Short mmCIF file of C-alpha atoms and ligand atoms in Angstrom, two decimals:
data_model
loop_
_atom_site.label_atom_id
_atom_site.label_comp_id
_atom_site.label_asym_id
_atom_site.label_seq_id
_atom_site.Cartn_x
_atom_site.Cartn_y
_atom_site.Cartn_z
CA MET A 25 -4.61 -11.94 47.69
CA ASP A 26 -2.26 -14.81 48.93
CA TYR A 27 0.04 -16.27 46.19
CA LYS A 28 2.86 -17.55 48.34
CA ASN A 29 2.27 -21.12 47.08
CA LYS A 30 3.07 -19.96 43.63
CA VAL A 31 6.33 -18.00 44.46
CA ILE A 32 9.64 -19.33 42.97
CA THR A 33 13.08 -18.13 42.53
CA VAL A 34 14.56 -17.18 39.13
CA GLU A 35 16.71 -20.07 39.56
CA GLN A 36 14.05 -22.24 40.01
CA ALA A 37 12.27 -20.98 36.72
CA LEU A 38 15.55 -21.32 34.83
CA GLY A 39 15.95 -24.95 36.33
CA MET A 40 12.74 -25.85 34.40
CA VAL A 41 14.19 -24.70 30.81
CA LYS A 42 15.54 -27.71 28.78
CA SER A 43 17.07 -27.84 25.27
CA GLY A 44 14.79 -27.17 22.38
CA MET A 45 12.01 -25.45 24.40
CA ARG A 46 10.16 -22.52 22.94
CA ILE A 47 9.58 -19.57 25.28
CA ALA A 48 7.43 -16.46 24.64
CA LEU A 49 8.46 -13.30 26.41
CA GLY A 50 6.39 -10.47 27.42
CA ASP A 51 6.84 -7.61 24.93
CA ALA A 52 8.37 -4.22 25.23
CA THR A 53 8.29 -2.65 28.80
CA VAL A 54 6.78 -5.88 30.19
CA GLU A 55 9.75 -8.03 29.32
CA PRO A 56 10.83 -10.39 32.08
CA GLN A 57 13.91 -8.92 33.10
CA ALA A 58 15.00 -11.07 36.16
CA PHE A 59 14.81 -14.22 33.83
CA LEU A 60 16.63 -12.74 31.11
CA GLU A 61 19.38 -11.32 33.25
CA ASN A 62 20.06 -14.76 34.56
CA ILE A 63 19.40 -16.94 31.55
CA HIS A 64 22.98 -17.05 30.33
CA THR A 65 23.79 -19.16 33.55
CA ILE A 66 22.08 -22.36 32.08
CA ALA A 67 24.00 -22.00 28.73
CA ASP A 68 26.33 -25.09 29.42
CA ARG A 69 23.58 -27.21 29.90
CA VAL A 70 21.05 -26.24 26.98
CA ARG A 71 21.01 -26.17 23.44
CA ASP A 72 18.74 -24.25 20.90
CA VAL A 73 16.29 -22.71 23.49
CA GLU A 74 14.27 -20.53 21.27
CA LEU A 75 12.93 -17.18 22.83
CA THR A 76 10.49 -14.89 21.14
CA ASN A 77 10.69 -11.20 22.02
CA CYS A 78 9.02 -8.14 20.59
CA LEU A 79 10.47 -4.73 20.77
CA GLY A 80 13.14 -5.89 23.35
CA LEU A 81 13.79 -3.46 26.07
CA ARG A 82 17.21 -4.08 26.92
CA SER A 83 20.33 -6.01 26.31
CA TYR A 84 21.19 -9.01 28.66
CA PRO A 85 24.44 -11.08 29.18
CA PHE A 86 23.02 -13.92 26.83
CA MET A 87 22.76 -11.45 23.87
CA GLU A 88 26.41 -10.22 24.16
CA ASP A 89 28.60 -13.01 23.93
CA ALA A 90 29.17 -15.51 21.23
CA LYS A 91 29.84 -18.27 23.56
CA TYR A 92 26.02 -18.45 24.06
CA HIS A 93 25.44 -18.91 20.29
CA ASP A 94 24.55 -22.58 20.29
CA SER A 95 22.32 -22.19 23.46
CA PHE A 96 19.92 -19.56 22.49
CA ILE A 97 17.97 -18.61 19.30
CA LEU A 98 16.35 -15.17 19.49
CA ARG A 99 13.14 -15.11 17.34
CA SER A 100 12.01 -11.33 17.07
CA LEU A 101 8.76 -9.80 16.14
CA PHE A 102 10.06 -6.33 16.15
CA TYR A 103 13.79 -5.60 16.35
CA SER A 104 15.05 -2.81 18.67
CA LYS A 105 18.67 -1.65 19.10
CA PRO A 106 19.69 -4.41 21.52
CA THR A 107 18.10 -6.99 19.28
CA ARG A 108 20.19 -5.43 16.35
CA GLU A 109 23.41 -5.65 18.39
CA ALA A 110 22.69 -9.32 19.33
CA GLU A 111 22.97 -10.38 15.76
CA LYS A 112 26.72 -10.16 16.08
CA TYR A 113 26.72 -12.95 18.43
CA LEU A 114 23.53 -14.93 18.48
CA ARG A 115 21.12 -16.44 15.94
CA VAL A 116 18.80 -13.82 15.60
CA SER A 117 16.05 -13.78 13.09
CA TYR A 118 13.02 -11.59 12.31
CA ALA A 119 9.56 -13.23 12.01
CA PRO A 120 7.45 -11.12 9.65
CA CYS A 121 4.11 -10.09 10.84
CA HIS A 122 1.66 -7.23 11.19
CA LEU A 123 1.54 -6.18 14.92
CA ARG A 124 -2.07 -7.10 15.18
CA HIS A 125 -0.91 -10.84 14.34
CA THR A 126 1.92 -11.07 16.85
CA ALA A 127 -0.04 -13.54 18.90
CA ARG A 128 -0.90 -15.66 15.89
CA ALA A 129 2.86 -15.63 14.81
CA ILE A 130 3.74 -16.77 18.22
CA LEU A 131 1.33 -19.56 18.56
CA ALA A 132 1.41 -20.81 14.77
CA PRO A 133 4.38 -22.98 15.13
CA GLY A 134 2.70 -24.67 18.21
CA LYS A 135 2.15 -23.76 21.96
CA PRO A 136 5.09 -22.24 23.63
CA ASP A 137 6.68 -24.13 26.51
CA PHE A 138 6.44 -21.16 28.69
CA PHE A 139 4.99 -17.70 28.44
CA ILE A 140 7.06 -15.31 30.81
CA THR A 141 6.07 -11.69 31.41
CA THR A 142 5.87 -8.96 34.01
CA CYS A 143 2.76 -7.88 35.80
CA THR A 144 1.64 -5.66 38.75
CA PRO A 145 1.19 -7.18 42.07
CA PRO A 146 -2.42 -8.61 42.37
CA ASP A 147 -5.31 -6.47 43.61
CA GLU A 148 -7.86 -7.85 46.06
CA ASN A 149 -9.50 -10.06 43.60
CA GLY A 150 -6.18 -11.69 42.33
CA ASN A 151 -6.04 -9.60 39.10
CA MET A 152 -2.61 -8.50 38.07
CA SER A 153 -2.37 -6.02 35.40
CA ILE A 154 -0.10 -6.59 32.48
CA GLY A 155 0.59 -3.06 33.05
CA MET A 156 2.42 -1.08 30.19
CA SER A 157 2.16 -3.33 27.16
CA ASN A 158 -0.29 -5.81 25.84
CA ILE A 159 0.86 -6.31 22.28
CA TYR A 160 -0.03 -10.18 22.51
CA SER A 161 0.15 -11.08 26.17
CA SER A 162 -3.56 -11.54 27.00
CA ASP A 163 -3.92 -13.58 23.85
CA VAL A 164 -0.83 -15.80 24.24
CA TYR A 165 -0.88 -16.57 27.91
CA LYS A 166 -3.91 -18.79 27.84
CA HIS A 167 -2.14 -21.04 25.21
CA ALA A 168 1.22 -21.38 26.98
CA LYS A 169 1.99 -24.73 28.54
CA LYS A 170 3.24 -22.97 31.70
CA VAL A 171 2.90 -19.18 32.56
CA ILE A 172 5.44 -17.35 34.68
CA VAL A 173 4.90 -13.88 35.75
CA GLU A 174 7.39 -11.54 37.51
CA ILE A 175 5.64 -9.33 39.75
CA ASN A 176 7.20 -5.92 39.72
CA ASP A 177 6.25 -3.57 42.48
CA LYS A 178 7.16 -0.64 40.45
CA MET A 179 4.94 -1.58 37.26
CA PRO A 180 1.80 0.91 36.85
CA PHE A 181 -1.61 -0.66 37.29
CA THR A 182 -3.54 -0.08 33.96
CA TYR A 183 -6.98 -1.07 32.88
CA GLY A 184 -7.92 -2.83 30.01
CA ASP A 185 -8.33 -6.38 28.56
CA ASN A 186 -4.86 -6.81 30.28
CA LEU A 187 -5.68 -8.52 33.57
CA ILE A 188 -4.38 -11.94 34.41
CA ASN A 189 -5.60 -13.54 37.59
CA VAL A 190 -3.36 -15.18 39.92
CA LYS A 191 -5.23 -18.39 39.55
CA ASP A 192 -4.27 -18.47 35.78
CA VAL A 193 -0.61 -18.44 36.43
CA ASP A 194 1.61 -21.28 37.36
CA TYR A 195 4.41 -19.46 38.90
CA ILE A 196 5.45 -15.95 40.39
CA ILE A 197 8.81 -14.40 40.74
CA PRO A 198 8.67 -11.14 42.81
CA VAL A 199 11.21 -8.53 41.40
CA SER A 200 11.87 -4.94 41.82
CA PHE A 201 12.95 -3.22 38.70
CA PRO A 202 13.05 0.59 37.77
CA LEU A 203 10.58 1.39 34.68
CA PRO A 204 12.49 1.72 31.52
CA GLN A 205 13.04 5.44 30.58
CA ASP A 206 12.76 5.84 26.77
CA VAL A 207 13.36 9.50 26.50
CA PRO A 208 12.13 11.15 23.31
CA PRO A 209 14.70 13.10 21.23
CA ALA A 210 14.10 16.80 21.50
CA PRO A 211 12.59 17.90 18.27
CA ASN A 212 15.11 19.59 15.70
CA GLU A 213 14.22 22.04 12.97
CA LYS A 214 13.40 19.29 10.48
CA ASP A 215 10.94 17.55 12.75
CA ARG A 216 9.26 21.02 13.33
CA MET A 217 8.89 21.57 9.56
CA ILE A 218 7.45 18.15 9.14
CA ALA A 219 5.22 18.43 12.16
CA GLY A 220 3.92 21.81 10.86
CA HIS A 221 2.89 20.18 7.44
CA ILE A 222 1.00 17.57 9.03
CA ALA A 223 -0.65 19.79 11.64
CA GLU A 224 -2.13 21.97 8.65
CA TYR A 225 -4.20 18.87 7.83
CA LEU A 226 -5.40 18.09 11.48
CA LYS A 227 -8.84 19.28 12.83
CA ASP A 228 -10.32 19.90 16.34
CA GLY A 229 -11.93 16.53 17.20
CA ASP A 230 -9.64 14.29 15.38
CA CYS A 231 -8.83 10.84 16.91
CA VAL A 232 -5.09 10.40 16.70
CA GLN A 233 -2.49 7.50 16.48
CA ILE A 234 1.21 8.57 16.70
CA GLY A 235 3.79 5.98 15.77
CA ILE A 236 7.21 4.82 17.00
CA GLY A 237 10.39 7.22 16.02
CA GLY A 238 11.52 10.77 16.57
CA ILE A 239 9.25 12.59 14.23
CA PRO A 240 5.71 11.34 15.08
CA ASN A 241 6.37 12.40 18.79
CA SER A 242 7.36 15.94 17.83
CA VAL A 243 4.04 16.33 16.16
CA THR A 244 2.45 16.18 19.36
CA GLU A 245 3.82 19.55 20.21
CA PHE A 246 1.97 21.02 17.49
CA LEU A 247 -1.24 19.72 18.53
CA ALA A 248 -1.42 21.84 21.75
CA GLU A 249 -3.99 24.31 20.38
CA LYS A 250 -6.39 21.68 19.13
CA LYS A 251 -9.34 20.99 20.84
CA ASP A 252 -11.40 17.70 21.76
CA LEU A 253 -8.88 15.30 20.57
CA GLY A 254 -9.27 11.45 20.91
CA ILE A 255 -6.62 8.99 21.02
CA HIS A 256 -6.72 5.38 19.52
CA THR A 257 -3.31 4.59 19.18
CA GLU A 258 -0.86 1.49 19.27
CA LEU A 259 1.61 3.20 21.22
CA LEU A 260 1.05 5.80 24.13
CA GLY A 261 4.23 7.93 24.84
CA ASP A 262 5.07 11.18 26.65
CA GLY A 263 3.97 13.43 23.78
CA LEU A 264 0.23 12.12 23.91
CA ALA A 265 0.11 11.86 27.57
CA ARG A 266 1.11 15.59 27.94
CA LEU A 267 -1.56 16.40 25.45
CA ALA A 268 -4.03 14.57 27.54
CA MET A 269 -2.80 16.28 30.80
CA ARG A 270 -3.06 19.69 29.24
CA GLY A 271 -6.80 18.76 28.46
CA VAL A 272 -6.42 18.83 24.63
CA VAL A 273 -7.56 15.23 24.79
CA ASN A 274 -10.92 14.39 26.09
CA GLY A 275 -12.39 11.66 23.60
CA SER A 276 -15.61 13.18 23.36
CA LYS A 277 -15.97 13.14 19.75
CA LYS A 278 -14.99 9.35 19.51
CA GLN A 279 -17.49 6.78 18.38
CA PHE A 280 -15.52 3.71 19.75
CA MET A 281 -14.65 3.86 23.37
CA LYS A 282 -15.79 7.44 23.87
CA GLY A 283 -13.74 9.31 26.45
CA LYS A 284 -11.16 6.66 26.68
CA ILE A 285 -7.60 6.95 25.52
CA VAL A 286 -7.02 3.44 23.79
CA THR A 287 -3.50 2.09 23.55
CA SER A 288 -1.50 -1.23 23.35
CA ILE A 289 1.74 -0.18 24.59
CA VAL A 290 2.95 2.57 27.05
CA MET A 291 6.37 3.36 26.42
CA GLY A 292 8.25 6.61 27.33
CA THR A 293 9.34 8.13 30.70
CA ASP A 294 7.80 8.45 34.33
CA VAL A 295 5.58 11.23 32.71
CA VAL A 296 3.38 8.72 30.73
CA TYR A 297 3.94 6.03 33.41
CA ASP A 298 2.59 8.21 36.09
CA PHE A 299 -0.29 9.50 33.83
CA VAL A 300 -1.43 5.70 33.04
CA ASN A 301 -1.21 4.41 36.65
CA LYS A 302 -4.74 3.57 38.13
CA ASN A 303 -6.13 6.09 35.47
CA PRO A 304 -9.64 5.05 34.33
CA ASP A 305 -9.51 7.01 31.34
CA VAL A 306 -6.84 4.76 29.83
CA TYR A 307 -7.63 1.38 28.46
CA VAL A 308 -4.93 -0.92 27.40
CA MET A 309 -6.19 -3.02 24.64
CA SER A 310 -4.57 -6.20 23.07
CA CYS A 311 -3.01 -5.21 19.74
CA SER A 312 -5.25 -8.18 18.01
CA LYS A 313 -8.16 -5.97 18.52
CA CYS A 314 -6.68 -2.42 19.07
CA ASN A 315 -4.80 -2.51 15.57
CA ASP A 316 -7.47 -4.51 13.78
CA PRO A 317 -8.31 -2.20 10.89
CA TYR A 318 -12.00 -2.94 11.58
CA THR A 319 -11.68 -1.51 15.01
CA VAL A 320 -9.58 1.51 14.01
CA ARG A 321 -12.11 2.56 11.48
CA LYS A 322 -14.86 2.67 14.16
CA ASN A 323 -13.73 6.18 15.01
CA ARG A 324 -14.45 8.84 12.50
CA ASN A 325 -11.80 11.33 11.45
CA GLN A 326 -8.91 8.96 12.50
CA VAL A 327 -5.47 10.29 11.83
CA SER A 328 -2.43 8.03 11.92
CA ILE A 329 1.01 9.46 11.84
CA ASN A 330 3.95 7.09 11.19
CA THR A 331 7.50 7.10 9.73
CA THR A 332 9.46 5.28 7.18
CA LEU A 333 13.23 4.73 6.04
CA GLU A 334 12.88 4.84 2.25
CA VAL A 335 10.13 5.47 -0.23
CA ASP A 336 10.20 4.83 -3.96
CA LEU A 337 8.88 7.01 -6.64
CA THR A 338 5.71 5.06 -6.77
CA GLY A 339 4.94 5.47 -3.24
CA GLN A 340 6.13 2.04 -1.69
CA ALA A 341 7.47 2.42 1.67
CA CYS A 342 10.22 0.60 3.44
CA SER A 343 9.94 1.33 7.20
CA GLU A 344 11.79 -1.54 8.84
CA ALA A 345 14.93 -2.45 6.87
CA ILE A 346 18.09 -0.92 5.45
CA GLY A 347 18.33 -3.16 2.27
CA SER A 348 18.10 -6.61 3.45
CA ARG A 349 19.24 -5.87 6.97
CA GLN A 350 16.33 -5.86 9.37
CA PHE A 351 16.13 -2.58 11.26
CA SER A 352 12.83 -2.82 13.07
CA GLY A 353 9.57 -4.59 12.08
CA THR A 354 6.49 -3.72 10.02
CA GLY A 355 4.78 -3.30 13.49
CA GLY A 356 1.47 -1.68 13.35
CA GLN A 357 2.16 0.64 10.18
CA ALA A 358 -0.03 -1.23 7.97
CA ASP A 359 -2.69 -2.12 10.60
CA THR A 360 -3.10 1.54 11.64
CA THR A 361 -2.73 3.15 8.18
CA ILE A 362 -5.16 0.76 6.35
CA GLY A 363 -7.71 1.07 9.34
CA THR A 364 -7.30 4.95 9.29
CA GLN A 365 -8.10 5.19 5.45
CA MET A 366 -11.43 3.04 6.35
CA SER A 367 -12.31 5.55 8.71
CA LYS A 368 -14.82 8.10 7.69
CA GLY A 369 -12.66 11.35 7.29
CA GLY A 370 -9.66 9.53 7.92
CA ARG A 371 -6.01 10.63 6.94
CA SER A 372 -2.65 8.75 7.08
CA PHE A 373 0.70 10.41 7.18
CA LEU A 374 4.01 8.76 6.41
CA ALA A 375 6.87 11.22 7.44
CA LEU A 376 10.58 10.90 6.78
CA TYR A 377 13.56 13.51 6.52
CA SER A 378 14.29 13.96 2.92
CA THR A 379 17.84 12.77 3.35
CA ALA A 380 19.81 10.36 5.66
CA LYS A 381 23.54 10.46 6.24
CA VAL A 382 24.92 7.04 5.94
CA LEU A 383 28.53 5.45 6.11
CA ASN A 384 30.28 5.03 2.83
CA LYS A 385 32.27 1.75 3.39
CA GLN A 386 34.91 2.61 0.67
CA THR A 387 35.62 6.12 2.05
CA GLY A 388 34.87 5.58 5.73
CA GLU A 389 32.85 9.05 5.38
CA ARG A 390 29.32 9.57 6.05
CA GLU A 391 27.39 11.02 3.01
CA GLU A 392 24.07 12.27 2.38
CA ILE A 393 21.40 10.21 0.37
CA SER A 394 17.98 10.88 -0.62
CA LYS A 395 15.47 8.73 1.30
CA ILE A 396 13.08 9.30 -1.67
CA VAL A 397 14.48 6.94 -4.32
CA PRO A 398 13.79 5.85 -7.79
CA GLN A 399 13.86 1.92 -6.59
CA LEU A 400 13.94 0.68 -2.93
CA LYS A 401 17.53 -0.87 -2.15
CA PRO A 402 17.84 -4.43 -3.22
CA GLY A 403 16.47 -6.68 -0.70
CA ALA A 404 14.42 -3.86 1.10
CA THR A 405 10.81 -4.83 2.50
CA VAL A 406 7.75 -3.16 1.47
CA SER A 407 6.25 -2.36 4.80
CA LEU A 408 3.46 -0.21 3.46
CA GLN A 409 2.13 -0.93 -0.08
CA ARG A 410 1.83 1.94 -2.58
CA ASN A 411 -1.90 1.11 -2.81
CA ASP A 412 -2.18 2.07 1.09
CA VAL A 413 -0.03 5.05 1.20
CA MET A 414 -1.95 8.62 1.49
CA TYR A 415 0.19 11.50 2.56
CA ILE A 416 3.86 11.58 2.50
CA VAL A 417 5.63 14.20 4.49
CA THR A 418 9.11 15.63 4.35
CA GLU A 419 10.57 18.96 5.56
CA TYR A 420 9.65 20.29 1.96
CA GLY A 421 6.11 19.66 2.29
CA ALA A 422 3.22 16.96 2.42
CA VAL A 423 1.64 15.33 -0.84
CA ASN A 424 -1.23 13.11 -1.11
CA LEU A 425 -0.63 10.16 -3.44
CA MET A 426 -4.01 8.72 -3.16
CA GLY A 427 -5.54 8.08 -6.69
CA LEU A 428 -2.48 9.53 -8.41
CA SER A 429 -1.03 7.65 -11.21
CA VAL A 430 2.58 6.58 -11.06
CA SER A 431 3.64 9.18 -13.37
CA GLU A 432 2.00 11.93 -11.03
CA ARG A 433 3.29 10.07 -7.99
CA ALA A 434 6.91 10.38 -9.33
CA LYS A 435 6.55 14.13 -9.92
CA LYS A 436 4.78 14.99 -6.58
CA LEU A 437 7.38 12.92 -4.43
CA ILE A 438 10.23 14.69 -6.33
CA SER A 439 8.69 17.89 -5.30
CA ILE A 440 9.28 17.11 -1.68
CA ALA A 441 12.75 15.56 -2.12
CA HIS A 442 15.81 17.44 -0.94
CA PRO A 443 16.28 20.07 -3.89
CA LYS A 444 19.88 18.88 -4.63
CA PHE A 445 18.52 15.50 -5.80
CA ARG A 446 15.56 16.45 -7.56
CA ASP A 447 17.15 16.78 -11.05
CA GLY A 448 18.74 13.36 -10.66
CA LEU A 449 15.57 11.74 -9.53
CA THR A 450 13.84 13.17 -12.29
CA ALA A 451 16.29 11.82 -14.92
CA GLN A 452 16.25 8.47 -13.32
CA ALA A 453 12.39 8.29 -13.33
CA LYS A 454 12.29 9.17 -17.07
CA GLU A 455 14.99 6.46 -17.60
CA LEU A 456 12.74 3.95 -15.69
CA GLY A 457 9.67 4.85 -17.57
CA LEU A 458 7.96 6.05 -14.57
CA ILE A 459 7.46 9.70 -15.52
CA LYS A 460 5.61 9.78 -18.83
CA GLU A 461 5.75 13.01 -20.80
N1 COA B 504 18.98 4.39 4.00
C1 COA B 504 20.08 4.06 4.84
N2 COA B 504 19.99 4.42 6.27
C2 COA B 504 18.94 5.02 6.66
C3 COA B 504 17.84 5.43 5.67
C4 COA B 504 17.99 5.14 4.43
N3 COA B 504 17.04 5.33 3.56
N4 COA B 504 16.89 6.13 6.49
C5 COA B 504 17.48 5.96 7.67
N5 COA B 504 18.53 5.46 7.90
C6 COA B 504 19.40 5.42 9.15
C7 COA B 504 19.39 6.88 9.96
O1 COA B 504 20.36 7.45 9.54
C8 COA B 504 19.62 6.15 11.18
O2 COA B 504 20.90 5.71 11.29
P1 COA B 504 21.76 6.14 12.66
O3 COA B 504 21.14 5.45 13.76
O4 COA B 504 23.33 5.54 12.25
O5 COA B 504 21.76 7.55 12.77
C9 COA B 504 18.77 4.84 11.41
O6 COA B 504 18.63 4.56 9.94
C10 COA B 504 17.48 5.02 11.95
O7 COA B 504 16.87 6.22 11.30
P2 COA B 504 15.75 7.43 12.08
O8 COA B 504 15.02 7.92 11.08
O9 COA B 504 16.48 7.80 13.17
O10 COA B 504 14.82 6.12 12.80
P3 COA B 504 13.56 6.38 13.89
O11 COA B 504 14.20 5.89 15.22
O12 COA B 504 12.90 7.77 13.84
O13 COA B 504 12.73 5.34 13.55
C11 COA B 504 11.45 3.76 11.74
C12 COA B 504 12.10 5.23 12.17
C13 COA B 504 11.07 3.94 10.49
C14 COA B 504 12.52 2.83 11.78
C15 COA B 504 10.43 3.39 12.96
O14 COA B 504 9.46 4.42 12.79
C16 COA B 504 9.94 2.08 12.49
O15 COA B 504 10.46 1.03 12.87
N6 COA B 504 8.45 2.15 11.79
C17 COA B 504 7.91 0.93 11.58
C18 COA B 504 6.80 0.51 12.42
C19 COA B 504 5.73 1.54 12.48
O16 COA B 504 5.80 2.62 12.08
N7 COA B 504 4.74 1.32 13.43
C20 COA B 504 3.73 2.18 13.50
C21 COA B 504 3.04 2.27 14.95
S1 COA B 504 4.17 2.41 16.27
#
């Protein structure tokens, strides 16, 4: 389809940006890279341009120098490493929300002046695929004052509720960027132990959601012997794609979108990008629907596998912050966990290493701390309430907290803490009145 009359250069797009404008950016793997690579060039003539991102893909010049401090504000719905780094130079702030509510969070303060994302080139009907990520794009673009899309000839065409027609966009910037390669870390011994504990609770025919982070991806290796798995997930990475390619996944036992692999985000390497390209078995669904617990619950035997940074002895999980410092985001952790527990036969897992090695600012050395703690660090966010936690898993085992009293929870959690911290945790739990004997 001919779209020449809409084509502009990135300089022309930047020429339309004025001080105080609010710009919503495509999320994660569909971030508009040409626009962001060049936005620093208008810094001298603008002030307080607000950019909203989510799981930002990479760093750009405007995020790397304090001289852009007054020109741009970064409002983030989920921090990634580049977003955390940008805090050194820019006004960066986290907007708390569940991933299913990100479109709402973008639109609540008012219609964005621009929505800028990346799509595939259009097909013969003028439909462009938002491609690899639809956390909020299909919900937001209709409400933005102006829509600009970067058409990337390398973007895989995926099917789902993620099509934007050429007639519904204002401007098009043709680009050619390589696909971002997010190589999952090779599983280590602790990952294997954790994955082994979780795999004991998984059955043939389960429908799985695998979250972000090193541990969940490792679990996929343990599912290779299962049969008839389904996938209803927020994030599709290499691990799940490999399972599907091996024939372990067929979706035949699903009640919702039977036979289809449903996801909102595709993120990994060419393994998963090649897998999803023009694959009729994959459906990329807006997160407002995909992660709605009432959607998640539609499949029986839904299993969610997510990870966390710190768990207190009552089961409250902080999965997004280290003390008051934002590390990532709530994302879809509560969405998927709660939906899973509403599913008939559903099981939710929150996995973490029993310890972390953190920098002691006084000694300058890294020291080992327990990630199972009597109380969360001051300022830490409760990403998953204790009411919503089911299995907690470390390399020392899996415990199901559902229905247990605080006293029982504390004892169970101490049983999967690192052995060298167990006595100390027990003493502190008694002091706090958590363990009653
Ligand atoms: N105290 C202090 N630091 C801690 C810590 C603790 N309790 N736990 C971990 N850390 C440090 C680690 O040492 C590591 O530091 P380093 O980078 O200097 O080595 C860093 O925090 C990251 O920890 P790691 O365990 O490697 O994180 P990850 O990349 O596996 O991601 C989460 C884990 C929890 C941050 C990630 O899964 C997340 O953001 N979850 C929330 C969203 C979610 O689950 N969505 C669900 C669907 S996708």
